[in-house]
Tab-separated table of C-alpha atoms and ligand atoms in Angstrom:
chain	number	residue	atom	x	y	z
A	1	MET	CA	-0.069	0.007	0.082
A	2	THR	CA	1.248	3.511	-0.660
A	3	MET	CA	2.110	5.859	1.978
A	4	PRO	CA	-0.475	8.652	2.390
A	5	ALA	CA	0.775	12.102	1.480
A	6	ARG	CA	1.035	14.661	4.195
A	7	LYS	CA	-1.936	16.941	4.405
A	8	GLU	CA	0.001	20.068	3.524
A	9	ASP	CA	1.105	18.689	0.183
A	10	LYS	CA	-0.901	20.558	-2.449
A	11	MET	CA	-1.960	19.097	-5.704
A	12	VAL	CA	-0.610	15.764	-5.078
A	13	ASP	CA	-1.520	13.166	-7.786
A	14	VAL	CA	-3.980	11.361	-5.750
A	15	SER	CA	-4.296	8.607	-8.500
A	16	VAL	CA	-1.232	6.984	-7.142
A	17	TYR	CA	-3.564	5.907	-4.413
A	18	ARG	CA	-5.413	3.624	-6.747
A	19	ARG	CA	-3.134	0.762	-5.937
A	20	ASP	CA	-4.897	0.849	-2.488
A	21	PHE	CA	-8.175	-0.237	-4.250
A	22	PRO	CA	-7.996	-3.981	-5.153
A	23	VAL	CA	-11.127	-3.675	-7.654
A	24	LEU	CA	-9.288	-1.340	-9.803
A	25	SER	CA	-6.818	-4.044	-10.892
A	26	LYS	CA	-9.573	-6.331	-11.981
A	27	GLU	CA	-11.216	-6.849	-15.370
A	28	MET	CA	-14.707	-6.225	-16.419
A	29	ASN	CA	-15.895	-7.985	-19.584
A	30	GLY	CA	-12.297	-9.021	-20.217
A	31	LYS	CA	-11.125	-5.330	-20.134
A	32	PRO	CA	-9.255	-3.466	-17.298
A	33	VAL	CA	-11.927	-1.829	-15.323
A	34	ILE	CA	-12.474	1.830	-15.851
A	35	TYR	CA	-14.637	2.755	-12.978
A	36	LEU	CA	-16.573	5.979	-13.646
A	37	ASP	CA	-19.484	5.453	-11.230
A	38	SER	CA	-18.100	6.519	-7.970
A	39	GLY	CA	-20.972	8.917	-7.585
A	40	ALA	CA	-23.255	5.927	-7.096
A	41	SER	CA	-20.937	4.160	-4.879
A	42	ALA	CA	-17.083	4.421	-4.419
A	43	GLN	CA	-14.678	1.580	-4.380
A	44	LYS	CA	-12.979	0.477	-1.131
A	45	PRO	CA	-9.379	0.844	-0.184
A	46	GLN	CA	-7.616	-2.146	1.208
A	47	ALA	CA	-7.495	-0.262	4.664
A	48	VAL	CA	-11.304	-0.392	4.873
A	49	ILE	CA	-11.463	-3.882	3.944
A	50	ASP	CA	-8.805	-4.808	6.431
A	51	ALA	CA	-10.463	-2.997	9.270
A	52	MET	CA	-13.723	-4.847	8.602
A	53	THR	CA	-12.174	-8.292	8.210
A	54	ASN	CA	-10.244	-7.683	11.425
A	55	VAL	CA	-13.403	-7.262	13.320
A	56	LEU	CA	-14.927	-10.431	11.837
A	57	ASN	CA	-11.712	-12.489	12.099
A	58	ASN	CA	-10.469	-11.544	15.496
A	59	HIS	CA	-13.071	-9.880	18.008
A	60	TYR	CA	-16.636	-9.805	16.457
A	61	SER	CA	-19.388	-9.496	18.993
A	62	ASN	CA	-22.333	-7.355	19.701
A	63	ILE	CA	-21.588	-3.984	21.521
A	64	HIS	CA	-22.575	-1.928	24.444
A	65	ARG	CA	-23.774	-4.726	26.595
A	66	GLY	CA	-21.095	-7.244	26.836
A	67	LEU	CA	-18.817	-7.339	29.807
A	68	TYR	CA	-16.217	-9.579	27.881
A	69	ASN	CA	-13.205	-8.341	26.222
A	70	PHE	CA	-14.462	-8.742	22.617
A	71	SER	CA	-17.462	-6.715	23.154
A	72	GLN	CA	-15.578	-4.126	24.971
A	73	VAL	CA	-12.939	-3.807	22.163
A	74	ASN	CA	-15.760	-3.676	19.594
A	75	THR	CA	-17.584	-1.011	21.676
A	76	GLU	CA	-14.551	1.027	21.873
A	77	GLN	CA	-13.786	0.800	18.085
A	78	TYR	CA	-17.335	1.585	17.390
A	79	GLU	CA	-17.572	4.674	19.665
A	80	ALA	CA	-14.398	5.973	18.474
A	81	VAL	CA	-15.678	6.449	14.987
A	82	ARG	CA	-18.208	8.900	16.471
A	83	GLY	CA	-15.171	11.168	17.502
A	84	LYS	CA	-13.555	10.620	14.257
A	85	ILE	CA	-16.571	11.752	12.225
A	86	ALA	CA	-17.152	14.760	14.668
A	87	ALA	CA	-13.598	15.982	13.994
A	88	PHE	CA	-13.961	15.195	10.263
A	89	ILE	CA	-16.934	17.488	9.782
A	90	SER	CA	-15.973	19.884	12.701
A	91	ALA	CA	-18.952	19.059	14.796
A	92	ALA	CA	-18.906	20.555	18.443
A	93	SER	CA	-19.244	17.098	19.871
A	94	GLU	CA	-19.348	13.393	19.025
A	95	ASN	CA	-22.851	13.294	20.826
A	96	GLU	CA	-24.058	15.181	17.583
A	97	ILE	CA	-23.123	12.197	15.523
A	98	VAL	CA	-26.121	9.686	14.916
A	99	PHE	CA	-25.364	6.595	12.992
A	100	THR	CA	-28.006	5.651	10.403
A	101	LYS	CA	-28.263	3.201	7.599
A	102	ASN	CA	-27.416	5.852	4.920
A	103	THR	CA	-28.402	9.443	3.934
A	104	THR	CA	-31.932	8.437	3.117
A	105	GLU	CA	-32.497	7.173	6.626
A	106	ALA	CA	-30.858	10.216	8.041
A	107	ILE	CA	-33.209	12.541	6.139
A	108	ASN	CA	-36.235	10.349	7.128
A	109	LEU	CA	-35.286	10.541	10.705
A	110	VAL	CA	-35.418	14.337	10.693
A	111	ALA	CA	-38.724	14.456	8.697
A	112	GLU	CA	-40.287	11.974	10.948
A	113	SER	CA	-38.960	12.914	14.361
A	114	TRP	CA	-38.501	16.615	14.020
A	115	GLY	CA	-41.146	17.227	11.299
A	116	ARG	CA	-43.875	15.211	12.797
A	117	THR	CA	-43.256	16.835	16.264
A	118	PHE	CA	-42.843	20.529	15.331
A	119	LEU	CA	-44.614	21.058	11.931
A	120	LYS	CA	-48.290	21.725	11.463
A	121	GLU	CA	-50.505	21.956	8.653
A	122	GLY	CA	-49.564	25.002	6.226
A	123	ASP	CA	-45.943	25.134	7.389
A	124	GLU	CA	-43.544	25.400	4.551
A	125	ILE	CA	-40.313	23.369	3.621
A	126	ILE	CA	-38.154	24.669	0.939
A	127	ILE	CA	-36.047	22.213	-1.167
A	128	THR	CA	-34.282	22.735	-4.513
A	129	GLY	CA	-35.148	21.458	-8.031
A	130	MET	CA	-31.859	19.416	-8.126
A	131	GLU	CA	-32.623	17.260	-5.074
A	132	HIS	CA	-32.012	13.458	-5.016
A	133	HIS	CA	-35.494	11.658	-4.263
A	134	ALA	CA	-34.036	11.020	-0.687
A	135	ASN	CA	-34.538	14.835	0.123
A	136	ILE	CA	-37.828	15.026	-1.654
A	137	VAL	CA	-39.940	12.052	-0.685
A	138	PRO	CA	-39.511	12.124	2.986
A	139	TRP	CA	-40.806	15.875	3.021
A	140	GLN	CA	-43.668	14.796	0.567
A	141	LEU	CA	-44.772	12.169	3.074
A	142	LEU	CA	-45.034	15.019	5.496
A	143	GLU	CA	-47.272	16.816	2.913
A	144	THR	CA	-49.613	14.019	2.930
A	145	ARG	CA	-49.457	13.234	6.581
A	146	ILE	CA	-49.734	16.765	8.211
A	147	GLY	CA	-50.299	19.067	5.330
A	148	VAL	CA	-47.075	20.862	5.146
A	149	LYS	CA	-46.319	22.597	1.772
A	150	LEU	CA	-43.097	22.019	-0.242
A	151	LYS	CA	-41.585	24.859	-2.172
A	152	VAL	CA	-38.891	24.442	-4.727
A	153	ILE	CA	-35.843	26.567	-5.616
A	154	PRO	CA	-35.639	26.839	-9.286
A	155	VAL	CA	-32.503	25.632	-11.055
A	156	LEU	CA	-30.937	27.840	-13.875
A	157	ASP	CA	-29.910	26.526	-17.182
A	158	ASN	CA	-26.219	26.249	-16.201
A	159	GLY	CA	-27.196	23.991	-13.305
A	160	GLU	CA	-26.885	26.515	-10.540
A	161	LEU	CA	-29.511	27.496	-8.122
A	162	ASP	CA	-31.625	30.511	-8.744
A	163	LEU	CA	-30.678	32.347	-5.585
A	164	GLN	CA	-33.007	35.384	-6.460
A	165	GLY	CA	-36.009	32.916	-6.849
A	166	PHE	CA	-34.986	31.324	-3.522
A	167	GLU	CA	-35.184	34.472	-1.513
A	168	ALA	CA	-38.650	35.129	-2.856
A	169	LEU	CA	-39.737	31.715	-1.423
A	170	LEU	CA	-38.746	32.558	2.185
A	171	GLY	CA	-41.814	33.548	4.264
A	172	ASP	CA	-43.476	33.702	7.646
A	173	LYS	CA	-44.467	29.982	7.326
A	174	THR	CA	-41.047	28.749	6.200
A	175	LYS	CA	-39.677	26.152	8.920
A	176	MET	CA	-36.880	24.238	7.041
A	177	VAL	CA	-34.780	24.728	4.097
A	178	ALA	CA	-33.292	21.304	3.125
A	179	PHE	CA	-30.862	21.172	0.154
A	180	VAL	CA	-28.237	19.350	-1.611
A	181	HIS	CA	-24.531	20.369	-1.090
A	182	THR	CA	-23.327	18.904	-4.292
A	183	SER	CA	-25.807	17.700	-6.897
A	184	ASN	CA	-25.150	13.956	-7.898
A	185	ALA	CA	-26.673	14.528	-11.336
A	186	LEU	CA	-25.125	17.821	-12.304
A	187	GLY	CA	-22.009	18.040	-10.186
A	188	THR	CA	-23.003	21.516	-9.039
A	189	ILE	CA	-21.385	22.494	-5.620
A	190	ASN	CA	-23.937	24.853	-4.193
A	191	PRO	CA	-22.977	28.027	-2.189
A	192	VAL	CA	-24.098	26.190	0.898
A	193	GLN	CA	-22.661	28.895	3.449
A	194	GLN	CA	-24.351	31.510	1.449
A	195	VAL	CA	-27.845	30.037	1.277
A	196	ILE	CA	-27.723	29.273	5.002
A	197	ALA	CA	-26.657	32.831	5.843
A	198	THR	CA	-29.705	34.157	3.660
A	199	VAL	CA	-32.185	31.983	5.633
A	200	LYS	CA	-30.661	32.594	9.055
A	201	ALA	CA	-30.582	36.427	8.241
A	202	TYR	CA	-34.419	36.180	7.227
A	203	ASN	CA	-35.213	34.276	10.327
A	204	PRO	CA	-32.691	32.407	12.572
A	205	ASP	CA	-35.490	29.964	13.633
A	206	ILE	CA	-35.736	28.377	10.423
A	207	LEU	CA	-33.923	25.136	10.382
A	208	THR	CA	-31.422	24.057	7.682
A	209	LEU	CA	-30.697	20.533	6.535
A	210	VAL	CA	-27.798	19.809	4.109
A	211	ASP	CA	-27.603	16.692	2.027
A	212	GLY	CA	-23.932	16.089	2.070
A	213	SER	CA	-23.892	12.710	0.314
A	214	GLN	CA	-21.664	13.996	-2.442
A	215	GLY	CA	-20.321	17.106	-0.727
A	216	VAL	CA	-18.504	15.320	1.950
A	217	VAL	CA	-16.734	13.198	-0.652
A	218	HIS	CA	-15.593	15.882	-3.050
A	219	GLY	CA	-14.108	18.441	-0.544
A	220	PRO	CA	-13.687	19.402	3.077
A	221	VAL	CA	-16.783	19.895	5.147
A	222	ASP	CA	-17.000	22.025	8.379
A	223	VAL	CA	-20.594	22.052	9.647
A	224	ARG	CA	-20.065	24.871	12.028
A	225	GLU	CA	-18.691	27.142	9.259
A	226	LEU	CA	-21.555	26.071	7.009
A	227	GLY	CA	-23.894	27.085	9.792
A	228	CYS	CA	-26.500	24.336	9.132
A	229	ASP	CA	-28.482	22.646	11.803
A	230	PHE	CA	-28.412	19.157	10.148
A	231	PHE	CA	-26.060	17.448	7.833
A	232	ALA	CA	-26.491	13.962	6.374
A	233	PHE	CA	-24.088	11.694	4.362
A	234	THR	CA	-23.774	8.018	3.642
A	235	GLY	CA	-20.565	5.805	4.102
A	236	HIS	CA	-20.548	3.978	0.852
A	237	LYS	CA	-19.699	7.011	-1.329
A	238	LEU	CA	-16.960	8.047	1.080
A	239	TYR	CA	-14.911	4.823	0.321
A	240	GLY	CA	-16.480	3.291	3.290
A	241	PRO	CA	-19.039	0.222	3.443
A	242	ASN	CA	-22.617	0.362	2.449
A	243	GLY	CA	-25.152	-0.039	5.294
A	244	VAL	CA	-23.927	2.917	7.348
A	245	GLY	CA	-24.669	6.728	7.154
A	246	VAL	CA	-24.565	9.578	9.394
A	247	LEU	CA	-26.876	12.380	10.597
A	248	TRP	CA	-24.979	15.204	12.364
A	249	GLY	CA	-27.542	17.439	14.200
A	250	ARG	CA	-26.986	20.480	16.450
A	251	TYR	CA	-27.142	19.004	19.930
A	252	ASP	CA	-29.760	21.327	21.315
A	253	ILE	CA	-32.096	20.504	18.403
A	254	LEU	CA	-31.432	16.707	18.635
A	255	ASP	CA	-32.226	16.875	22.396
A	256	THR	CA	-35.680	18.269	21.614
A	257	MET	CA	-36.520	15.412	19.174
A	258	PRO	CA	-38.402	12.367	20.113
A	259	PRO	CA	-37.098	8.716	19.140
A	260	TYR	CA	-37.369	7.878	15.515
A	261	GLN	CA	-37.748	4.069	16.158
A	262	GLY	CA	-38.043	2.181	19.398
A	263	GLY	CA	-36.230	-0.915	20.616
A	264	GLY	CA	-33.099	-1.999	22.389
A	265	ASP	CA	-30.207	0.267	23.051
A	266	MET	CA	-32.092	3.599	22.964
A	267	ILE	CA	-33.897	3.304	26.223
A	268	GLU	CA	-33.007	4.159	29.808
A	269	THR	CA	-35.735	2.038	31.413
A	270	VAL	CA	-38.695	0.016	30.089
A	271	SER	CA	-41.757	-0.819	32.130
A	272	PHE	CA	-45.349	-1.414	31.279
A	273	SER	CA	-46.129	1.687	33.066
A	274	GLY	CA	-43.837	3.826	30.942
A	275	THR	CA	-40.451	3.930	29.090
A	276	THR	CA	-37.648	6.481	29.254
A	277	PHE	CA	-35.219	7.275	26.489
A	278	LYS	CA	-31.528	7.868	26.426
A	279	ALA	CA	-30.060	11.239	25.487
A	280	PRO	CA	-28.948	11.752	21.777
A	281	PRO	CA	-27.172	10.074	19.894
A	282	ALA	CA	-28.254	6.886	21.463
A	283	ARG	CA	-31.938	7.923	21.525
A	284	PHE	CA	-31.859	7.501	17.737
A	285	GLU	CA	-30.008	4.332	17.286
A	286	ALA	CA	-32.644	1.500	18.177
A	287	GLY	CA	-31.310	-2.038	17.765
A	288	THR	CA	-28.017	-3.672	17.009
A	289	PRO	CA	-26.375	-1.121	14.731
A	290	ALA	CA	-24.054	-1.725	11.752
A	291	ILE	CA	-21.100	-2.454	13.939
A	292	VAL	CA	-18.491	-3.717	11.417
A	293	GLU	CA	-19.686	-1.100	8.870
A	294	VAL	CA	-19.254	1.789	11.268
A	295	ILE	CA	-15.718	0.563	11.992
A	296	GLY	CA	-15.035	0.241	8.352
A	297	LEU	CA	-16.243	3.880	7.813
A	298	GLY	CA	-13.854	4.991	10.390
A	299	ALA	CA	-11.035	3.476	8.427
A	300	ALA	CA	-12.305	5.244	5.251
A	301	ILE	CA	-12.262	8.624	7.171
A	302	ASP	CA	-8.670	7.970	8.331
A	303	TYR	CA	-7.779	7.090	4.687
A	304	VAL	CA	-9.284	10.261	3.104
A	305	GLN	CA	-7.914	12.516	5.856
A	306	ALA	CA	-4.440	11.134	5.394
A	307	ILE	CA	-4.642	12.406	1.792
A	308	GLY	CA	-6.403	15.582	2.728
A	309	MET	CA	-9.814	16.503	1.467
A	310	HIS	CA	-8.447	19.808	0.050
A	311	ASN	CA	-5.992	17.750	-2.020
A	312	ILE	CA	-8.755	15.453	-3.263
A	313	ALA	CA	-10.882	18.439	-4.179
A	314	ALA	CA	-7.884	20.114	-6.024
A	315	TYR	CA	-7.130	17.004	-7.912
A	316	GLU	CA	-10.671	16.421	-8.929
A	317	LYS	CA	-10.933	19.929	-10.129
A	318	GLU	CA	-7.889	19.508	-12.422
A	319	LEU	CA	-9.171	15.984	-13.565
A	320	LEU	CA	-12.615	17.504	-14.349
A	321	ASP	CA	-11.036	20.372	-16.703
A	322	TYR	CA	-8.854	17.606	-18.251
A	323	ALA	CA	-12.033	15.431	-19.054
A	324	MET	CA	-14.196	18.301	-20.377
A	325	THR	CA	-11.317	19.218	-22.816
A	326	ALA	CA	-10.944	15.598	-23.709
A	327	LEU	CA	-14.662	15.203	-24.416
A	328	ASN	CA	-14.502	18.041	-26.973
A	329	ALA	CA	-13.309	15.391	-29.251
A	330	VAL	CA	-16.643	13.663	-29.376
A	331	ASP	CA	-19.274	15.419	-31.499
A	332	GLY	CA	-23.093	15.713	-30.670
A	333	LEU	CA	-22.874	15.870	-26.741
A	334	THR	CA	-24.997	18.058	-24.560
A	335	PHE	CA	-23.703	18.655	-21.010
A	336	TYR	CA	-25.950	19.240	-18.089
A	337	GLY	CA	-24.477	21.208	-15.054
A	338	GLN	CA	-21.926	23.818	-16.038
A	339	SER	CA	-21.725	25.783	-12.843
A	340	GLN	CA	-18.670	27.640	-11.576
A	341	GLN	CA	-18.165	25.431	-8.711
A	342	LYS	CA	-18.316	21.898	-9.904
A	343	ALA	CA	-17.283	18.409	-8.650
A	344	GLY	CA	-16.134	15.563	-10.686
A	345	ILE	CA	-19.519	14.664	-12.056
A	346	ILE	CA	-20.199	14.905	-15.877
A	347	SER	CA	-23.801	14.319	-16.947
A	348	PHE	CA	-24.425	14.325	-20.698
A	349	THR	CA	-26.761	13.274	-23.409
A	350	ALA	CA	-25.771	12.584	-27.244
A	351	ASP	CA	-27.754	13.422	-30.225
A	352	TRP	CA	-26.768	10.168	-31.881
A	353	ALA	CA	-27.853	7.662	-29.138
A	354	HIS	CA	-29.789	7.161	-25.954
A	355	PRO	CA	-27.741	7.097	-22.875
A	356	SER	CA	-28.517	3.415	-22.019
A	357	ASP	CA	-27.312	2.271	-25.466
A	358	ILE	CA	-24.222	4.322	-24.813
A	359	ALA	CA	-23.731	2.642	-21.374
A	360	MET	CA	-24.156	-0.651	-22.862
A	361	ILE	CA	-21.221	-0.246	-25.554
A	362	LEU	CA	-19.027	1.220	-22.827
A	363	ASP	CA	-19.659	-1.727	-20.560
A	364	GLN	CA	-18.335	-3.998	-23.282
A	365	GLN	CA	-15.164	-1.927	-23.306
A	366	GLY	CA	-14.805	-2.226	-19.619
A	367	VAL	CA	-15.996	1.241	-18.890
A	368	ALA	CA	-18.594	1.615	-16.097
A	369	ILE	CA	-20.675	4.798	-16.212
A	370	ARG	CA	-24.361	5.300	-14.974
A	371	THR	CA	-27.413	6.289	-16.867
A	372	GLY	CA	-30.895	7.041	-15.968
A	373	HIS	CA	-32.677	9.664	-13.914
A	374	HIS	CA	-30.078	9.294	-10.962
A	375	CYS	CA	-32.904	9.481	-8.578
A	376	CYS	CA	-33.548	13.088	-9.655
A	377	MET	CA	-36.627	12.800	-11.811
A	378	PRO	CA	-37.891	16.499	-11.215
A	379	LEU	CA	-34.384	17.541	-12.343
A	380	MET	CA	-34.511	15.542	-15.491
A	381	GLU	CA	-37.838	17.072	-16.191
A	382	ARG	CA	-36.499	20.452	-15.709
A	383	PHE	CA	-34.045	19.803	-18.346
A	384	GLY	CA	-36.360	18.138	-20.663
A	385	VAL	CA	-34.762	14.646	-20.641
A	386	ASP	CA	-35.676	11.227	-19.407
A	387	ALA	CA	-32.161	10.319	-18.622
A	388	THR	CA	-28.529	11.422	-18.940
A	389	ALA	CA	-25.233	9.434	-18.935
A	390	ARG	CA	-23.035	10.195	-16.117
A	391	ALA	CA	-19.349	9.837	-15.479
A	392	SER	CA	-18.326	10.405	-11.919
A	393	PHE	CA	-14.806	10.456	-10.344
A	394	GLY	CA	-13.080	9.042	-7.289
A	395	LEU	CA	-9.867	9.880	-5.658
A	396	TYR	CA	-8.437	7.059	-7.730
A	397	THR	CA	-9.743	8.192	-11.193
A	398	ASN	CA	-6.832	9.189	-13.422
A	399	ARG	CA	-6.136	10.655	-16.818
A	400	ALA	CA	-5.675	7.217	-18.316
A	401	ASP	CA	-9.347	6.469	-17.303
A	402	ILE	CA	-10.542	9.617	-18.900
A	403	GLU	CA	-8.747	8.722	-22.099
A	404	ALA	CA	-10.195	5.276	-22.093
A	405	PHE	CA	-13.635	6.789	-21.640
A	406	VAL	CA	-13.317	9.239	-24.364
A	407	ASP	CA	-12.060	6.411	-26.681
A	408	ALA	CA	-14.877	4.154	-25.714
A	409	LEU	CA	-17.328	6.937	-26.290
A	410	THR	CA	-15.838	7.635	-29.858
A	411	LYS	CA	-16.325	3.909	-30.619
A	412	ALA	CA	-19.880	4.014	-29.332
A	413	LYS	CA	-20.486	6.942	-31.742
A	414	GLU	CA	-19.072	5.055	-34.707
A	415	MET	CA	-21.256	2.052	-33.897
A	416	LEU	CA	-24.502	3.937	-32.908
A	417	GLY	CA	-24.270	7.339	-34.628
B	1	LIG	C1	-27.029	13.769	-3.383
B	1	LIG	C2	-27.420	12.367	-2.793
B	1	LIG	N1	-28.424	12.379	-1.914
B	1	LIG	C3	-28.649	11.232	-1.455
B	1	LIG	C4	-28.415	9.888	-1.786
B	1	LIG	C5	-28.805	8.817	-1.121
B	1	LIG	O1	-27.925	8.118	-0.575
B	1	LIG	P1	-28.257	6.645	0.034
B	1	LIG	O2	-28.873	5.855	-1.044
B	1	LIG	O3	-26.943	6.159	0.405
B	1	LIG	O4	-29.105	6.934	1.178
B	1	LIG	C6	-27.581	9.980	-2.848
B	1	LIG	C7	-27.098	8.770	-3.548
B	1	LIG	O5	-26.907	8.717	-4.638
B	1	LIG	C8	-26.968	11.191	-3.478
B	1	LIG	O6	-26.169	11.287	-4.450
């Protein structure tokens, strides 16, 4: 395994780290794999695989309740990840870190627990037109259940948010502004701090939730600097395992929220005459959690922090510029999302074939891209398409991957065009 670069090394070529990702040396359809679907789920470095295997091989057990050594070691390792995550996103305390299954569950937790408790009919929630379904549907469920109203910030042609349109949506009834940090379908990095400052200047009592699923992967995040109240992300896009996600919430808000689910581990006492609940974060973690996965996520965070999130962001930006120039060689492409601030996510259609036909030809050449609505159907509708093709980068993506992708696309055009 390569030695991680020191944090202060600027513009390090992070693609050297690809040796740490065993899958990248494998073949797909008899061709070296060119993995350009990290936005959907990232590959895992050996360090994550080892951390998880180590638990399973050496001291697997349930956590929190065992008085024997294995359970105590596991409990310590599991709880230590809370502190790691708090430091990673600059949370005030590890008690603000709630483990969930994924981003989707984190947002549902807020909608169900906070939303059902504090919202009433007619209250308004603002989201954006570029949300993943995970940040639309939980709020729509509240529309049907308690009659709240969803308002949507429009998306401009270049894939940026219409910030003027946004200000016009704020009103007396606004209770929550929930929006995506970095769009999985456009790559747009939203001006999160600015949006939150606008909300709080309008009314500091309006809460904000940031869907950080992509944002936390493509650059550094400091939740206190952002000024948000909730921040959600998922482990599997951050080079960690699937089955684990994080909800960060300001402690004073989490403390007012009732349990999301009931069961073991989240109670203080249970009796048939009444049950009392633990303080956050345990209050929101009913049942046996994803022990091995949480420990794997801790290893993933160690891994990316050793490289430095600033370095990953700078590297990706350089690679994005390289890819956009290289893609000029292919005729007939339309790109969606050309914002000033953009992560390594390229969405496009071709006037010579449907995205799924392109993806099938690319697959035969060992190139993995994603096609479809990317769980952003309203955004697809906004741009008048049913699907786009999407190439998304990880810290291991390199120029050779981009060149292979462009060659494969050129071949697809010859075959389909
Ligand atoms: C921006 C964004 N939000 C939410 C999600 C949902 O993540 P998960 O399925 O892990 O809950 C994704 C995953 O694609 C995403 O990209």
